DNA sequence: CTGTATCCTGTAGGATACTG
DNA sequence: CAGTATCCTACAGGATACAG
């Protein structure tokens, strides 16, 4: 019978639902970037803002707050004359890094592959 | 000077922009789930539909088309009396799996931690 | 500097109904 | 079974202006 229903392997169920819930913490479009830059060490609000070109203050704040609430980052206010705030990954936050890096790695690979394919189309074209 | 600007490590720039572009392929809310289930082997449309409770036919189709266009999945129509379509990860699609698994793993860890923390709050409460 | 408040838009995704 | 088409909503995120 060629039409048997295959079982799903499911050694462990993935995130059910829209990857949200568990991954809500990493859900925002910019969140991975934030965590990635924070993985290099503590960083201030304005530094992150220039690190991540294109992100708005609003979104940066939002994401940072969420991450803080989730316990992934620590927020420390330095009572200096020009107020400065330092953000830092917590232990839990550090645990997210490998996943982020895996994503980033794949992203780069995909990009290269795509670029190479495009070049081939222009150059040698069909074999 | 306590206020030096730290360089970002950036051994390799992460995805700039909203993680989109490179990761657009994995961007959809349900895409990781689809890839994950496909990683167990070829699977039919309706099977995926029950695998992933809550996903609508429309979205499933959309994601599948996108993944196909990106070259991550292969779509094969079996000309049987009740038409059936089999989806399968391509080599490129397989490359996405590790990243997905990393995400899933982190998601589970986070979930457990959160559950445990909640239990502690109910049980022993403050030290 | 570090945010917050508001307004506005795009778009992913749900519901539903219909087709080959 | 496997989709497609349409309508509709929610919410992320950009822009801008203002505040401690």
PDB file of C-alpha atoms (C1' of nucleotides) in Angstrom:
ATOM      1  CA  UNK A   1       0.000   0.000   0.000  1.00  0.00           C
ATOM      2  CA  UNK A   2       1.714   3.111  -1.248  1.00  0.00           C
ATOM      3  CA  UNK A   3      -0.554   5.425   0.667  1.00  0.00           C
ATOM      4  CA  UNK A   4       0.124   4.601   4.279  1.00  0.00           C
ATOM      5  CA  UNK A   5       0.136   7.539   6.596  1.00  0.00           C
ATOM      6  CA  UNK A   6       3.611   8.009   7.888  1.00  0.00           C
ATOM      7  CA  UNK A   7       3.962   8.765  11.533  1.00  0.00           C
ATOM      8  CA  UNK A   8       5.718  11.951  12.364  1.00  0.00           C
ATOM      9  CA  UNK A   9       8.984  11.250  14.109  1.00  0.00           C
ATOM     10  CA  UNK A  10       8.242  13.642  16.930  1.00  0.00           C
ATOM     11  CA  UNK A  11      10.992  12.476  19.258  1.00  0.00           C
ATOM     12  CA  UNK A  12      10.045  15.684  20.873  1.00  0.00           C
ATOM     13  CA  UNK A  13       7.227  17.873  19.683  1.00  0.00           C
ATOM     14  CA  UNK A  14       8.392  21.128  18.168  1.00  0.00           C
ATOM     15  CA  UNK A  15       6.795  24.341  19.086  1.00  0.00           C
ATOM     16  CA  UNK A  16       3.175  23.835  18.347  1.00  0.00           C
ATOM     17  CA  UNK A  17       1.150  26.932  17.586  1.00  0.00           C
ATOM     18  CA  UNK A  18       2.702  29.781  15.618  1.00  0.00           C
ATOM     19  CA  UNK A  19       6.179  29.274  17.067  1.00  0.00           C
ATOM     20  CA  UNK A  20       4.972  31.922  19.428  1.00  0.00           C
ATOM     21  CA  UNK A  21       4.652  31.234  23.112  1.00  0.00           C
ATOM     22  CA  UNK A  22       8.035  29.614  23.670  1.00  0.00           C
ATOM     23  CA  UNK A  23       9.647  31.642  20.986  1.00  0.00           C
ATOM     24  CA  UNK A  24       7.730  34.800  21.670  1.00  0.00           C
ATOM     25  CA  UNK A  25      10.877  35.867  23.440  1.00  0.00           C
ATOM     26  CA  UNK A  26      12.732  35.799  20.175  1.00  0.00           C
ATOM     27  CA  UNK A  27       9.690  36.664  18.151  1.00  0.00           C
ATOM     28  CA  UNK A  28      10.303  40.256  17.249  1.00  0.00           C
ATOM     29  CA  UNK A  29      11.893  40.935  13.932  1.00  0.00           C
ATOM     30  CA  UNK A  30      14.859  42.639  15.563  1.00  0.00           C
ATOM     31  CA  UNK A  31      15.222  40.533  18.665  1.00  0.00           C
ATOM     32  CA  UNK A  32      17.805  38.165  17.229  1.00  0.00           C
ATOM     33  CA  UNK A  33      19.967  41.106  16.267  1.00  0.00           C
ATOM     34  CA  UNK A  34      19.717  42.599  19.721  1.00  0.00           C
ATOM     35  CA  UNK A  35      20.708  39.377  21.404  1.00  0.00           C
ATOM     36  CA  UNK A  36      23.506  38.880  18.963  1.00  0.00           C
ATOM     37  CA  UNK A  37      25.041  42.269  19.631  1.00  0.00           C
ATOM     38  CA  UNK A  38      24.556  41.858  23.344  1.00  0.00           C
ATOM     39  CA  UNK A  39      26.367  38.547  23.188  1.00  0.00           C
ATOM     40  CA  UNK A  40      29.594  40.484  22.697  1.00  0.00           C
ATOM     41  CA  UNK A  41      29.210  42.065  26.098  1.00  0.00           C
ATOM     42  CA  UNK A  42      27.271  44.790  27.893  1.00  0.00           C
ATOM     43  CA  UNK A  43      26.070  47.559  25.688  1.00  0.00           C
ATOM     44  CA  UNK A  44      24.242  50.846  26.054  1.00  0.00           C
ATOM     45  CA  UNK A  45      20.989  51.872  24.519  1.00  0.00           C
ATOM     46  CA  UNK A  46      22.496  54.272  22.044  1.00  0.00           C
ATOM     47  CA  UNK A  47      25.206  51.820  21.110  1.00  0.00           C
ATOM     48  CA  UNK A  48      22.641  49.216  20.243  1.00  0.00           C
ATOM     49  CA  UNK A  49      20.799  51.816  18.286  1.00  0.00           C
ATOM     50  CA  UNK A  50      23.766  52.411  15.997  1.00  0.00           C
ATOM     51  CA  UNK A  51      24.674  48.730  15.986  1.00  0.00           C
ATOM     52  CA  UNK A  52      21.374  47.957  14.416  1.00  0.00           C
ATOM     53  CA  UNK A  53      20.816  50.429  11.606  1.00  0.00           C
ATOM     54  CA  UNK A  54      17.200  50.993  10.880  1.00  0.00           C
ATOM     55  CA  UNK A  55      15.738  50.058  14.204  1.00  0.00           C
ATOM     56  CA  UNK A  56      13.628  52.740  15.847  1.00  0.00           C
ATOM     57  CA  UNK A  57      13.985  53.775  19.449  1.00  0.00           C
ATOM     58  CA  UNK A  58      10.496  52.624  20.101  1.00  0.00           C
ATOM     59  CA  UNK A  59      11.042  49.124  18.856  1.00  0.00           C
ATOM     60  CA  UNK A  60      14.416  48.853  20.513  1.00  0.00           C
ATOM     61  CA  UNK A  61      12.870  49.824  23.825  1.00  0.00           C
ATOM     62  CA  UNK A  62       9.990  47.452  23.304  1.00  0.00           C
ATOM     63  CA  UNK A  63      12.205  44.489  22.543  1.00  0.00           C
ATOM     64  CA  UNK A  64      14.547  45.322  25.379  1.00  0.00           C
ATOM     65  CA  UNK A  65      11.659  45.523  27.829  1.00  0.00           C
ATOM     66  CA  UNK A  66      10.289  42.230  26.656  1.00  0.00           C
ATOM     67  CA  UNK A  67      13.644  40.557  26.925  1.00  0.00           C
ATOM     68  CA  UNK A  68      14.066  42.015  30.371  1.00  0.00           C
ATOM     69  CA  UNK A  69      10.660  40.780  31.453  1.00  0.00           C
ATOM     70  CA  UNK A  70      11.520  37.345  30.129  1.00  0.00           C
ATOM     71  CA  UNK A  71      14.719  37.397  32.086  1.00  0.00           C
ATOM     72  CA  UNK A  72      16.993  37.308  29.074  1.00  0.00           C
ATOM     73  CA  UNK A  73      18.654  40.654  29.622  1.00  0.00           C
ATOM     74  CA  UNK A  74      19.608  42.704  32.624  1.00  0.00           C
ATOM     75  CA  UNK A  75      19.062  46.444  32.646  1.00  0.00           C
ATOM     76  CA  UNK A  76      21.286  48.639  34.747  1.00  0.00           C
ATOM     77  CA  UNK A  77      20.896  52.390  35.026  1.00  0.00           C
ATOM     78  CA  UNK A  78      24.115  54.266  35.614  1.00  0.00           C
ATOM     79  CA  UNK A  79      23.343  57.435  37.591  1.00  0.00           C
ATOM     80  CA  UNK A  80      25.712  59.540  35.550  1.00  0.00           C
ATOM     81  CA  UNK A  81      25.090  63.123  34.590  1.00  0.00           C
ATOM     82  CA  UNK A  82      23.979  62.214  31.118  1.00  0.00           C
ATOM     83  CA  UNK A  83      21.921  59.196  32.088  1.00  0.00           C
ATOM     84  CA  UNK A  84      23.149  55.993  30.555  1.00  0.00           C
ATOM     85  CA  UNK A  85      21.682  52.528  30.677  1.00  0.00           C
ATOM     86  CA  UNK A  86      23.592  49.356  30.222  1.00  0.00           C
ATOM     87  CA  UNK A  87      22.050  46.172  28.921  1.00  0.00           C
ATOM     88  CA  UNK A  88      23.591  42.799  29.407  1.00  0.00           C
ATOM     89  CA  UNK A  89      22.582  39.223  28.696  1.00  0.00           C
ATOM     90  CA  UNK A  90      21.639  37.119  31.679  1.00  0.00           C
ATOM     91  CA  UNK A  91      22.559  33.458  31.882  1.00  0.00           C
ATOM     92  CA  UNK A  92      19.264  32.638  30.305  1.00  0.00           C
ATOM     93  CA  UNK A  93      19.954  35.176  27.616  1.00  0.00           C
ATOM     94  CA  UNK A  94      23.272  33.511  26.874  1.00  0.00           C
ATOM     95  CA  UNK A  95      21.430  30.300  26.237  1.00  0.00           C
ATOM     96  CA  UNK A  96      19.656  31.906  23.337  1.00  0.00           C
ATOM     97  CA  UNK A  97      22.870  32.768  21.548  1.00  0.00           C
ATOM     98  CA  UNK A  98      23.589  29.361  20.005  1.00  0.00           C
ATOM     99  CA  UNK A  99      20.161  29.282  18.416  1.00  0.00           C
ATOM    100  CA  UNK A 100      20.629  32.783  17.084  1.00  0.00           C
ATOM    101  CA  UNK A 101      24.010  31.863  15.693  1.00  0.00           C
ATOM    102  CA  UNK A 102      22.583  28.820  14.005  1.00  0.00           C
ATOM    103  CA  UNK A 103      20.014  31.016  12.352  1.00  0.00           C
ATOM    104  CA  UNK A 104      22.583  33.571  11.334  1.00  0.00           C
ATOM    105  CA  UNK A 105      24.852  30.896   9.906  1.00  0.00           C
ATOM    106  CA  UNK A 106      22.066  29.484   7.807  1.00  0.00           C
ATOM    107  CA  UNK A 107      21.090  32.939   6.690  1.00  0.00           C
ATOM    108  CA  UNK A 108      24.589  33.614   5.434  1.00  0.00           C
ATOM    109  CA  UNK A 109      24.814  30.281   3.709  1.00  0.00           C
ATOM    110  CA  UNK A 110      21.532  30.896   1.946  1.00  0.00           C
ATOM    111  CA  UNK A 111      22.612  34.332   0.893  1.00  0.00           C
ATOM    112  CA  UNK A 112      25.869  33.086  -0.597  1.00  0.00           C
ATOM    113  CA  UNK A 113      24.134  30.276  -2.379  1.00  0.00           C
ATOM    114  CA  UNK A 114      21.637  32.649  -3.853  1.00  0.00           C
ATOM    115  CA  UNK A 115      24.328  35.069  -4.962  1.00  0.00           C
ATOM    116  CA  UNK A 116      26.340  32.275  -6.548  1.00  0.00           C
ATOM    117  CA  UNK A 117      23.319  30.957  -8.377  1.00  0.00           C
ATOM    118  CA  UNK A 118      22.573  34.407  -9.707  1.00  0.00           C
ATOM    119  CA  UNK A 119      26.124  34.782 -10.949  1.00  0.00           C
ATOM    120  CA  UNK A 120      25.989  31.452 -12.707  1.00  0.00           C
ATOM    121  CA  UNK A 121      22.847  32.450 -14.510  1.00  0.00           C
ATOM    122  CA  UNK A 122      24.541  35.543 -15.877  1.00  0.00           C
ATOM    123  CA  UNK A 123      27.831  33.892 -16.717  1.00  0.00           C
ATOM    124  CA  UNK A 124      27.672  30.408 -18.157  1.00  0.00           C
ATOM    125  CA  UNK A 125      23.912  30.365 -18.363  1.00  0.00           C
ATOM    126  CA  UNK A 126      22.492  26.982 -19.372  1.00  0.00           C
ATOM    127  CA  UNK A 127      25.062  24.212 -19.726  1.00  0.00           C
TER     128      UNK A 127
ATOM    129  CA  UNK B   1      37.315  57.443  30.752  1.00  0.00           C
ATOM    130  CA  UNK B   2      34.505  55.194  31.821  1.00  0.00           C
ATOM    131  CA  UNK B   3      32.476  56.039  28.800  1.00  0.00           C
ATOM    132  CA  UNK B   4      34.454  54.574  25.944  1.00  0.00           C
ATOM    133  CA  UNK B   5      32.411  53.128  23.173  1.00  0.00           C
ATOM    134  CA  UNK B   6      33.028  49.443  22.937  1.00  0.00           C
ATOM    135  CA  UNK B   7      33.450  48.026  19.507  1.00  0.00           C
ATOM    136  CA  UNK B   8      31.022  45.351  18.536  1.00  0.00           C
ATOM    137  CA  UNK B   9      32.721  42.006  18.111  1.00  0.00           C
ATOM    138  CA  UNK B  10      31.159  41.354  14.717  1.00  0.00           C
ATOM    139  CA  UNK B  11      33.436  38.530  13.665  1.00  0.00           C
ATOM    140  CA  UNK B  12      30.770  38.269  11.086  1.00  0.00           C
ATOM    141  CA  UNK B  13      27.880  40.631  10.798  1.00  0.00           C
ATOM    142  CA  UNK B  14      24.575  39.098  11.779  1.00  0.00           C
ATOM    143  CA  UNK B  15      21.553  39.628   9.683  1.00  0.00           C
ATOM    144  CA  UNK B  16      21.176  43.322   9.482  1.00  0.00           C
ATOM    145  CA  UNK B  17      17.721  44.647   8.823  1.00  0.00           C
ATOM    146  CA  UNK B  18      14.733  42.985  10.388  1.00  0.00           C
ATOM    147  CA  UNK B  19      16.224  39.492  10.187  1.00  0.00           C
ATOM    148  CA  UNK B  20      14.242  39.379   7.023  1.00  0.00           C
ATOM    149  CA  UNK B  21      15.915  38.927   3.676  1.00  0.00           C
ATOM    150  CA  UNK B  22      18.110  35.963   4.511  1.00  0.00           C
ATOM    151  CA  UNK B  23      15.700  34.646   7.043  1.00  0.00           C
ATOM    152  CA  UNK B  24      12.608  35.538   5.104  1.00  0.00           C
ATOM    153  CA  UNK B  25      12.644  31.928   4.132  1.00  0.00           C
ATOM    154  CA  UNK B  26      12.026  30.973   7.714  1.00  0.00           C
ATOM    155  CA  UNK B  27      10.104  34.112   8.447  1.00  0.00           C
ATOM    156  CA  UNK B  28       6.563  32.908   8.607  1.00  0.00           C
ATOM    157  CA  UNK B  29       5.192  32.060  11.985  1.00  0.00           C
ATOM    158  CA  UNK B  30       4.569  28.467  10.997  1.00  0.00           C
ATOM    159  CA  UNK B  31       7.517  27.867   8.719  1.00  0.00           C
ATOM    160  CA  UNK B  32       9.761  26.354  11.379  1.00  0.00           C
ATOM    161  CA  UNK B  33       7.061  23.856  12.228  1.00  0.00           C
ATOM    162  CA  UNK B  34       6.623  22.891   8.614  1.00  0.00           C
ATOM    163  CA  UNK B  35      10.312  22.315   8.121  1.00  0.00           C
ATOM    164  CA  UNK B  36      10.541  20.412  11.338  1.00  0.00           C
ATOM    165  CA  UNK B  37       7.792  17.998  10.377  1.00  0.00           C
ATOM    166  CA  UNK B  38       9.186  17.650   6.892  1.00  0.00           C
ATOM    167  CA  UNK B  39      12.559  16.794   8.355  1.00  0.00           C
ATOM    168  CA  UNK B  40      11.121  13.406   9.354  1.00  0.00           C
ATOM    169  CA  UNK B  41      10.568  12.546   5.745  1.00  0.00           C
ATOM    170  CA  UNK B  42       8.202  13.259   2.850  1.00  0.00           C
ATOM    171  CA  UNK B  43       4.756  14.252   3.874  1.00  0.00           C
ATOM    172  CA  UNK B  44       1.463  15.065   2.213  1.00  0.00           C
ATOM    173  CA  UNK B  45      -0.495  18.252   2.395  1.00  0.00           C
ATOM    174  CA  UNK B  46      -3.237  16.870   4.575  1.00  0.00           C
ATOM    175  CA  UNK B  47      -0.747  15.172   6.836  1.00  0.00           C
ATOM    176  CA  UNK B  48       1.021  18.410   7.465  1.00  0.00           C
ATOM    177  CA  UNK B  49      -2.304  20.000   8.094  1.00  0.00           C
ATOM    178  CA  UNK B  50      -3.047  17.649  10.980  1.00  0.00           C
ATOM    179  CA  UNK B  51       0.560  17.692  12.131  1.00  0.00           C
ATOM    180  CA  UNK B  52       0.274  21.353  12.751  1.00  0.00           C
ATOM    181  CA  UNK B  53      -2.980  21.971  14.587  1.00  0.00           C
ATOM    182  CA  UNK B  54      -4.306  25.418  14.026  1.00  0.00           C
ATOM    183  CA  UNK B  55      -2.675  26.183  10.724  1.00  0.00           C
ATOM    184  CA  UNK B  56      -5.069  27.091   7.938  1.00  0.00           C
ATOM    185  CA  UNK B  57      -4.937  25.603   4.468  1.00  0.00           C
ATOM    186  CA  UNK B  58      -4.237  29.002   3.088  1.00  0.00           C
ATOM    187  CA  UNK B  59      -1.203  29.636   5.216  1.00  0.00           C
ATOM    188  CA  UNK B  60       0.099  26.137   4.780  1.00  0.00           C
ATOM    189  CA  UNK B  61      -0.098  26.533   1.035  1.00  0.00           C
ATOM    190  CA  UNK B  62       1.500  29.941   1.185  1.00  0.00           C
ATOM    191  CA  UNK B  63       4.444  28.781   3.263  1.00  0.00           C
ATOM    192  CA  UNK B  64       4.882  25.666   1.179  1.00  0.00           C
ATOM    193  CA  UNK B  65       4.933  27.726  -2.012  1.00  0.00           C
ATOM    194  CA  UNK B  66       7.449  30.105  -0.567  1.00  0.00           C
ATOM    195  CA  UNK B  67       9.668  27.297   0.595  1.00  0.00           C
ATOM    196  CA  UNK B  68       9.377  25.691  -2.799  1.00  0.00           C
ATOM    197  CA  UNK B  69      10.297  28.929  -4.526  1.00  0.00           C
ATOM    198  CA  UNK B  70      13.297  29.281  -2.242  1.00  0.00           C
ATOM    199  CA  UNK B  71      14.362  25.782  -3.101  1.00  0.00           C
ATOM    200  CA  UNK B  72      13.914  24.414   0.393  1.00  0.00           C
ATOM    201  CA  UNK B  73      11.196  21.923  -0.382  1.00  0.00           C
ATOM    202  CA  UNK B  74      10.298  19.780  -3.350  1.00  0.00           C
ATOM    203  CA  UNK B  75       6.686  19.368  -4.421  1.00  0.00           C
ATOM    204  CA  UNK B  76       5.626  16.208  -6.191  1.00  0.00           C
ATOM    205  CA  UNK B  77       2.125  15.590  -7.457  1.00  0.00           C
ATOM    206  CA  UNK B  78       1.083  11.966  -7.474  1.00  0.00           C
ATOM    207  CA  UNK B  79      -1.475  11.464 -10.257  1.00  0.00           C
ATOM    208  CA  UNK B  80      -3.662   9.204  -8.166  1.00  0.00           C
ATOM    209  CA  UNK B  81      -7.434   9.160  -8.291  1.00  0.00           C
ATOM    210  CA  UNK B  82      -7.769  11.260  -5.189  1.00  0.00           C
ATOM    211  CA  UNK B  83      -4.987  13.668  -6.016  1.00  0.00           C
ATOM    212  CA  UNK B  84      -2.196  13.705  -3.493  1.00  0.00           C
ATOM    213  CA  UNK B  85       0.844  15.895  -3.244  1.00  0.00           C
ATOM    214  CA  UNK B  86       4.006  15.005  -1.495  1.00  0.00           C
ATOM    215  CA  UNK B  87       6.358  17.569  -0.022  1.00  0.00           C
ATOM    216  CA  UNK B  88       9.920  16.820   0.826  1.00  0.00           C
ATOM    217  CA  UNK B  89      12.920  18.819   1.986  1.00  0.00           C
ATOM    218  CA  UNK B  90      15.620  19.471  -0.564  1.00  0.00           C
ATOM    219  CA  UNK B  91      19.286  19.441   0.379  1.00  0.00           C
ATOM    220  CA  UNK B  92      19.061  23.127   1.034  1.00  0.00           C
ATOM    221  CA  UNK B  93      16.001  22.542   3.143  1.00  0.00           C
ATOM    222  CA  UNK B  94      17.885  19.996   5.210  1.00  0.00           C
ATOM    223  CA  UNK B  95      20.421  22.642   6.016  1.00  0.00           C
ATOM    224  CA  UNK B  96      17.772  24.636   7.764  1.00  0.00           C
ATOM    225  CA  UNK B  97      16.951  21.851  10.177  1.00  0.00           C
ATOM    226  CA  UNK B  98      19.820  22.357  12.627  1.00  0.00           C
ATOM    227  CA  UNK B  99      18.861  25.972  13.100  1.00  0.00           C
ATOM    228  CA  UNK B 100      15.238  25.037  13.618  1.00  0.00           C
ATOM    229  CA  UNK B 101      16.243  22.417  16.134  1.00  0.00           C
ATOM    230  CA  UNK B 102      18.379  24.883  18.007  1.00  0.00           C
ATOM    231  CA  UNK B 103      15.402  27.179  18.236  1.00  0.00           C
ATOM    232  CA  UNK B 104      13.107  24.401  19.322  1.00  0.00           C
ATOM    233  CA  UNK B 105      15.567  23.265  21.959  1.00  0.00           C
ATOM    234  CA  UNK B 106      15.824  26.744  23.400  1.00  0.00           C
ATOM    235  CA  UNK B 107      12.079  27.093  23.308  1.00  0.00           C
ATOM    236  CA  UNK B 108      11.625  23.960  25.349  1.00  0.00           C
ATOM    237  CA  UNK B 109      14.276  24.962  27.830  1.00  0.00           C
ATOM    238  CA  UNK B 110      12.633  28.315  28.307  1.00  0.00           C
ATOM    239  CA  UNK B 111       9.258  26.748  28.754  1.00  0.00           C
ATOM    240  CA  UNK B 112      10.492  24.355  31.416  1.00  0.00           C
ATOM    241  CA  UNK B 113      12.316  27.066  33.248  1.00  0.00           C
ATOM    242  CA  UNK B 114       9.242  29.234  33.250  1.00  0.00           C
ATOM    243  CA  UNK B 115       7.068  26.400  34.496  1.00  0.00           C
ATOM    244  CA  UNK B 116       9.526  25.580  37.247  1.00  0.00           C
ATOM    245  CA  UNK B 117       9.749  29.187  38.330  1.00  0.00           C
ATOM    246  CA  UNK B 118       5.980  29.381  38.494  1.00  0.00           C
ATOM    247  CA  UNK B 119       5.856  26.278  40.648  1.00  0.00           C
ATOM    248  CA  UNK B 120       8.443  27.663  43.014  1.00  0.00           C
ATOM    249  CA  UNK B 121       6.424  30.801  43.469  1.00  0.00           C
ATOM    250  CA  UNK B 122       3.425  28.802  44.502  1.00  0.00           C
ATOM    251  CA  UNK B 123       5.306  26.372  46.722  1.00  0.00           C
ATOM    252  CA  UNK B 124       8.117  27.805  48.791  1.00  0.00           C
ATOM    253  CA  UNK B 125       7.406  31.384  47.848  1.00  0.00           C
ATOM    254  CA  UNK B 126      10.017  33.857  49.113  1.00  0.00           C
ATOM    255  CA  UNK B 127      13.021  32.314  50.810  1.00  0.00           C
TER     256      UNK B 127
ATOM    257  C1'  DC C   1      20.860  60.272  26.633  1.00  0.00           C
ATOM    258  C1'  DT C   2      16.980  57.259  27.228  1.00  0.00           C
ATOM    259  C1'  DG C   3      12.733  56.739  26.624  1.00  0.00           C
ATOM    260  C1'  DT C   4       7.457  57.275  26.134  1.00  0.00           C
ATOM    261  C1'  DA C   5       3.091  58.485  23.547  1.00  0.00           C
ATOM    262  C1'  DT C   6       0.483  58.749  19.202  1.00  0.00           C
ATOM    263  C1'  DC C   7      -0.667  58.015  14.829  1.00  0.00           C
ATOM    264  C1'  DC C   8      -0.448  55.323  10.659  1.00  0.00           C
ATOM    265  C1'  DT C   9       0.598  51.484   7.507  1.00  0.00           C
ATOM    266  C1'  DG C  10       1.745  46.928   5.805  1.00  0.00           C
ATOM    267  C1'  DT C  11       1.123  42.512   6.059  1.00  0.00           C
ATOM    268  C1'  DA C  12       0.761  37.875   8.155  1.00  0.00           C
ATOM    269  C1'  DG C  13      -2.600  35.058   9.174  1.00  0.00           C
ATOM    270  C1'  DG C  14      -7.648  33.405  10.497  1.00  0.00           C
ATOM    271  C1'  DA C  15     -12.408  32.320   8.682  1.00  0.00           C
ATOM    272  C1'  DT C  16     -15.127  31.010   5.117  1.00  0.00           C
ATOM    273  C1'  DA C  17     -16.651  29.547   0.704  1.00  0.00           C
ATOM    274  C1'  DC C  18     -15.714  27.627  -3.555  1.00  0.00           C
ATOM    275  C1'  DT C  19     -13.045  24.550  -7.394  1.00  0.00           C
ATOM    276  C1'  DG C  20     -10.466  20.773 -10.000  1.00  0.00           C
TER     277       DG C  20
ATOM    278  C1'  DC D   1      -7.668  15.681  -1.475  1.00  0.00           C
ATOM    279  C1'  DA D   2      -5.411  19.941  -2.369  1.00  0.00           C
ATOM    280  C1'  DG D   3      -5.883  24.230  -3.171  1.00  0.00           C
ATOM    281  C1'  DT D   4      -7.523  29.098  -4.448  1.00  0.00           C
ATOM    282  C1'  DA D   5     -10.067  33.487  -3.621  1.00  0.00           C
ATOM    283  C1'  DT D   6     -11.905  37.043  -0.584  1.00  0.00           C
ATOM    284  C1'  DC D   7     -12.638  39.467   3.272  1.00  0.00           C
ATOM    285  C1'  DC D   8     -11.232  40.970   7.739  1.00  0.00           C
ATOM    286  C1'  DT D   9      -8.424  41.725  11.969  1.00  0.00           C
ATOM    287  C1'  DA D  10      -4.561  42.092  14.808  1.00  0.00           C
ATOM    288  C1'  DC D  11      -0.363  43.476  15.627  1.00  0.00           C
ATOM    289  C1'  DA D  12       4.577  44.657  14.536  1.00  0.00           C
ATOM    290  C1'  DG D  13       6.964  48.280  13.402  1.00  0.00           C
ATOM    291  C1'  DG D  14       8.116  53.180  11.176  1.00  0.00           C
ATOM    292  C1'  DA D  15       7.784  58.266  11.868  1.00  0.00           C
ATOM    293  C1'  DT D  16       7.311  61.981  14.696  1.00  0.00           C
ATOM    294  C1'  DA D  17       6.973  64.671  18.731  1.00  0.00           C
ATOM    295  C1'  DC D  18       7.670  65.187  23.309  1.00  0.00           C
ATOM    296  C1'  DA D  19       9.656  64.197  28.430  1.00  0.00           C
ATOM    297  C1'  DG D  20      12.805  63.158  32.509  1.00  0.00           C
TER     298       DG D  20
END
